[in-house]
Amino acid sequence: MADDTETLMPRTRELAGWRGLAERLPLPRRAYVGGEWRNAESGRTFTARNPATGEPLAEVAACDAADVDRAVAIARRTFEAGEWRELPPTERKARMLAWADAIAAHADEIALLETLETGKPIGQTTSVDVPGLVGGLRWYAEALDKLYGETAPNGANSVCLIDREPVGVVAAVVPWNYPLIIAGWKLGPALGAGNSVILKPAEQSTLATLRVAELARDAGIPTGALQVITGLGHEAGQALGLHDDVDAIGFTGSTEVGKKFLEYSARSNMKRIGLECGGKSPHIVTRNVDDLDRIAMYVAYGVWYNQGETCHAGTRLIVDRTIKDELLARVRQWADELQPGDPLDPDTQMGAMIEPEHADKVMGYLQQGRDEGARLLFGGERVRRDSGGDFITPAIFDEVTNDMRIAREEIFGPVLVTIGVDGLDEALAVANDTDYGLGAAIWTNRLSDGHRAARALRAGTVWVNCYDHTSINAPFGGFKQSGQGRDKSLHAFDKYTELKTTWIELDA
Ligand code: NAD
């Protein structure tokens, strides 16, 4: 998920240094509404936990409809007053750049908050997640004074202008797996375009987001233009989805909850709904390949990076039978490298699963696969149990058929399923036989097979001879039940702006 436009940050601390910082780090725990830290009106809280230890971190405000009403009213007032949207784009750009600089200046602290609440390795939150957020915000800030309108050619007697206007109040509802990067994909275009944005982080990953939002105020972004509502999905998230004064939702999360937002929209004010949902991405390896070592590395990182908790993880390895065993032997070597460890250790490459319930679900799929007749080649064990956290080793199933549940449903854990095929036609048919369409990849040294596959694969992103190449200037999103609309690139503005057509009749 790292944007390759960003340079990696230098290693700043060793394990003891991170532990020391964690002990003295203040933990934000209240919602950020109108520039103030607020408890939920009901007084209720939920517990934020450290997935690597199981220990509680903080009691966080559990906002509900009453808190959402307050935040939406502030957002609307800010929008109508023009405090933010009427600033010249160069000024919005300058303030967003200042905000990005402030986040970069607090990178260690923000990365650590994210590691503590999600169990992601600190080596990755410092080198991928925080730089990804900063890079995304900078890219959108830089775009703001370079977006032009259009003129429709309609003859000598009229002028027909086509402009973009901010849609109004936007709620960004985001998941826990890349909480900062994905927040940036929403905030960059939505806030940049002049909307008032209310961010609803997942209940598992609130703390880093709160710190990031607080820094926006010092950068001159009006406090009503960016607020954070903390709380549970079925309370705070639902209240935003059903609110009649929210104009658009930018959602990333599961397909199941994405469908709920479509319902919320239909039941309320027909608000615009952008959806980035789940995936079950095929990773095809044809027989016409040379460098199996390199491919094995991409297969391994493509599925096991971030503990397998990645929407576009290449979870279905669709491989030609002639090379299957040779490739799996090499992928297995990577699994040995990627054993889970303490997320605060900068050398750790795999951290903790987000929460015990989720780890149980992943273990349930591992059992399901065996019951369905697939062969678990290795991995899938719960380890580091005395840490108090939930860690699962990288796993590979072989002898999987595409009708098994482990091949059809999003497991969202470190589980690769392998489906052997005979030739490219079968590989493409299996690859497309899925409800999802987020990412897909093919390895081949035949140019025409690469092009043919890129056209045939029903996915928002296709990688040919690579996996997970990404940049903030390239659209990201899904076909089919992986969502609608696109994050990243200039296309993301489509979700948060309305087109306005203005006709002007000219005097004869
Ligand atoms: P989730 O759908 O459970 O939650 C996402 C967000 O929706 C959270 O903020 C949550 O609080 C909120 N929510 C939950 N229930 C709700 C409800 N009933 N009403 C309103 N809001 C509700 O997803 P998750 O477990 O946080 O994240 C994992 C999922 O996200 C996976 O399916 C993954 O594929 C997907 N994802 C997709 C992308 C993408 O770009 N397509 C990126 C990352 C993650």
Short mmCIF file of N, CA and C and ligand atoms in Angstrom, two decimals, residues 173-178 182 185 200-204 231-234 237-238 251-255 257 260-261 264 276-279 310-311 410 412 438 476 482, ligand 1:
data_model
loop_
_atom_site.label_atom_id
_atom_site.label_comp_id
_atom_site.label_asym_id
_atom_site.label_seq_id
_atom_site.Cartn_x
_atom_site.Cartn_y
_atom_site.Cartn_z
N VAL A 173 -15.99 7.10 6.26
CA VAL A 173 -16.09 5.97 7.20
C VAL A 173 -15.03 4.94 6.79
N VAL A 174 -14.06 4.72 7.66
CA VAL A 174 -12.86 3.97 7.23
C VAL A 174 -12.60 2.76 8.13
N PRO A 175 -11.83 1.79 7.61
CA PRO A 175 -11.56 0.55 8.33
C PRO A 175 -10.28 0.64 9.16
N TRP A 176 -9.95 -0.49 9.80
CA TRP A 176 -8.80 -0.51 10.71
C TRP A 176 -7.52 -1.01 10.06
N ASN A 177 -7.59 -1.53 8.83
CA ASN A 177 -6.39 -2.23 8.34
C ASN A 177 -5.31 -1.28 7.83
N TYR A 178 -5.73 -0.15 7.23
CA TYR A 178 -4.77 0.93 6.89
C TYR A 178 -5.44 2.24 7.29
N ILE A 182 -5.85 5.19 4.33
CA ILE A 182 -7.19 5.27 3.71
C ILE A 182 -7.89 6.56 4.12
N TRP A 185 -6.76 9.03 1.70
CA TRP A 185 -7.37 8.90 0.36
C TRP A 185 -8.74 9.59 0.31
N LYS A 200 -15.02 9.07 10.44
CA LYS A 200 -15.42 8.04 11.43
C LYS A 200 -14.44 6.88 11.31
N PRO A 201 -13.43 6.87 12.19
CA PRO A 201 -12.50 5.74 12.13
C PRO A 201 -13.15 4.47 12.65
N ALA A 202 -12.58 3.33 12.27
CA ALA A 202 -13.07 2.07 12.85
C ALA A 202 -12.78 2.10 14.35
N GLU A 203 -13.63 1.43 15.11
CA GLU A 203 -13.48 1.45 16.58
C GLU A 203 -12.16 0.83 17.03
N GLN A 204 -11.57 -0.01 16.17
CA GLN A 204 -10.29 -0.65 16.53
C GLN A 204 -9.11 0.30 16.31
N GLY A 231 -16.59 5.97 17.59
CA GLY A 231 -17.76 5.19 18.00
C GLY A 231 -17.90 3.91 17.22
N LEU A 232 -18.93 3.16 17.58
CA LEU A 232 -19.15 1.85 16.97
C LEU A 232 -19.85 2.01 15.63
N GLY A 233 -19.60 1.04 14.76
CA GLY A 233 -20.14 1.13 13.42
C GLY A 233 -21.66 1.22 13.40
N HIS A 234 -22.32 0.31 14.14
CA HIS A 234 -23.78 0.27 14.04
C HIS A 234 -24.44 1.43 14.79
N GLY A 237 -21.52 5.05 12.88
CA GLY A 237 -21.46 4.88 11.43
C GLY A 237 -22.86 4.92 10.82
N GLN A 238 -23.77 4.20 11.45
CA GLN A 238 -25.14 4.16 10.93
C GLN A 238 -25.78 5.55 11.00
N PHE A 251 -16.82 5.54 1.84
CA PHE A 251 -16.71 4.37 2.71
C PHE A 251 -15.61 3.44 2.22
N THR A 252 -14.82 2.92 3.14
CA THR A 252 -13.97 1.76 2.87
C THR A 252 -14.22 0.76 3.98
N GLY A 253 -14.45 -0.48 3.60
CA GLY A 253 -14.70 -1.52 4.58
C GLY A 253 -15.23 -2.76 3.89
N SER A 254 -15.94 -3.57 4.64
CA SER A 254 -16.40 -4.85 4.10
C SER A 254 -17.54 -4.63 3.11
N THR A 255 -17.70 -5.60 2.24
CA THR A 255 -18.82 -5.56 1.28
C THR A 255 -20.15 -5.57 2.02
N VAL A 257 -20.96 -4.31 4.97
CA VAL A 257 -21.32 -2.99 5.51
C VAL A 257 -21.48 -1.99 4.36
N LYS A 260 -24.91 -1.92 3.37
CA LYS A 260 -25.76 -1.19 4.33
C LYS A 260 -25.78 0.30 3.98
N PHE A 261 -24.64 0.84 3.57
CA PHE A 261 -24.61 2.27 3.24
C PHE A 261 -25.51 2.58 2.03
N TYR A 264 -28.83 2.78 3.64
CA TYR A 264 -28.98 4.03 4.41
C TYR A 264 -29.31 5.19 3.47
N GLU A 276 -15.48 1.34 -1.28
CA GLU A 276 -14.25 0.56 -1.50
C GLU A 276 -14.37 -0.64 -0.58
N CYS A 277 -14.65 -1.81 -1.15
CA CYS A 277 -15.02 -2.94 -0.29
C CYS A 277 -14.03 -4.10 -0.40
N GLY A 278 -14.52 -5.28 -0.15
CA GLY A 278 -13.64 -6.44 0.01
C GLY A 278 -13.07 -6.99 -1.29
N GLY A 279 -12.24 -8.02 -1.15
CA GLY A 279 -11.62 -8.61 -2.34
C GLY A 279 -11.24 -10.06 -2.12
N THR A 310 -5.34 -7.21 4.15
CA THR A 310 -5.27 -6.23 3.06
C THR A 310 -6.36 -6.54 2.06
N CYS A 311 -7.09 -5.48 1.67
CA CYS A 311 -8.26 -5.69 0.79
C CYS A 311 -7.88 -6.34 -0.53
N GLU A 410 -13.80 -13.77 1.64
CA GLU A 410 -12.64 -13.01 2.08
C GLU A 410 -12.26 -13.45 3.49
N PHE A 412 -9.33 -12.54 5.10
CA PHE A 412 -8.70 -11.36 5.72
C PHE A 412 -7.69 -11.76 6.79
N LEU A 438 -11.28 -6.53 -7.14
CA LEU A 438 -10.44 -5.40 -6.70
C LEU A 438 -9.11 -5.40 -7.43
N PHE A 476 -7.72 3.63 -7.69
CA PHE A 476 -7.78 2.35 -6.96
C PHE A 476 -9.23 2.10 -6.55
N SER A 482 -16.61 -5.43 -5.13
CA SER A 482 -15.50 -4.75 -4.45
C SER A 482 -15.76 -3.25 -4.35
P1 NAD B 1 -16.11 -3.01 8.37
O1 NAD B 1 -16.99 -2.98 7.18
O2 NAD B 1 -16.48 -3.87 9.49
O3 NAD B 1 -15.97 -1.52 8.99
C1 NAD B 1 -15.60 -0.43 8.20
C2 NAD B 1 -16.16 0.83 8.84
O4 NAD B 1 -17.58 0.76 8.84
C3 NAD B 1 -15.73 1.04 10.29
O5 NAD B 1 -15.53 2.41 10.53
C4 NAD B 1 -16.94 0.54 11.07
O6 NAD B 1 -17.07 1.13 12.34
C5 NAD B 1 -18.08 0.95 10.16
N1 NAD B 1 -19.28 0.12 10.33
C6 NAD B 1 -19.33 -1.18 10.75
N2 NAD B 1 -20.61 -1.59 10.82
C7 NAD B 1 -21.38 -0.53 10.43
C8 NAD B 1 -22.79 -0.34 10.28
N3 NAD B 1 -23.67 -1.31 10.56
N4 NAD B 1 -23.22 0.87 9.85
C9 NAD B 1 -22.33 1.85 9.57
N5 NAD B 1 -21.01 1.74 9.71
C10 NAD B 1 -20.54 0.55 10.13
O7 NAD B 1 -14.66 -3.33 7.82
P2 NAD B 1 -13.31 -3.53 8.65
O8 NAD B 1 -13.41 -4.85 9.36
O9 NAD B 1 -13.01 -2.30 9.43
O10 NAD B 1 -12.23 -3.61 7.47
C11 NAD B 1 -11.97 -4.75 6.73
C12 NAD B 1 -12.72 -4.71 5.41
O11 NAD B 1 -12.38 -3.53 4.69
C13 NAD B 1 -12.33 -5.86 4.49
O12 NAD B 1 -13.49 -6.37 3.88
C14 NAD B 1 -11.43 -5.20 3.46
O13 NAD B 1 -11.35 -5.86 2.22
C15 NAD B 1 -12.07 -3.86 3.34
N6 NAD B 1 -11.12 -2.89 2.78
C16 NAD B 1 -11.30 -2.45 1.49
C17 NAD B 1 -10.38 -1.56 0.93
C18 NAD B 1 -10.52 -1.05 -0.47
O14 NAD B 1 -9.87 -0.06 -0.82
N7 NAD B 1 -11.36 -1.66 -1.30
C19 NAD B 1 -9.29 -1.13 1.69
C20 NAD B 1 -9.15 -1.59 3.00
C21 NAD B 1 -10.08 -2.47 3.54
#
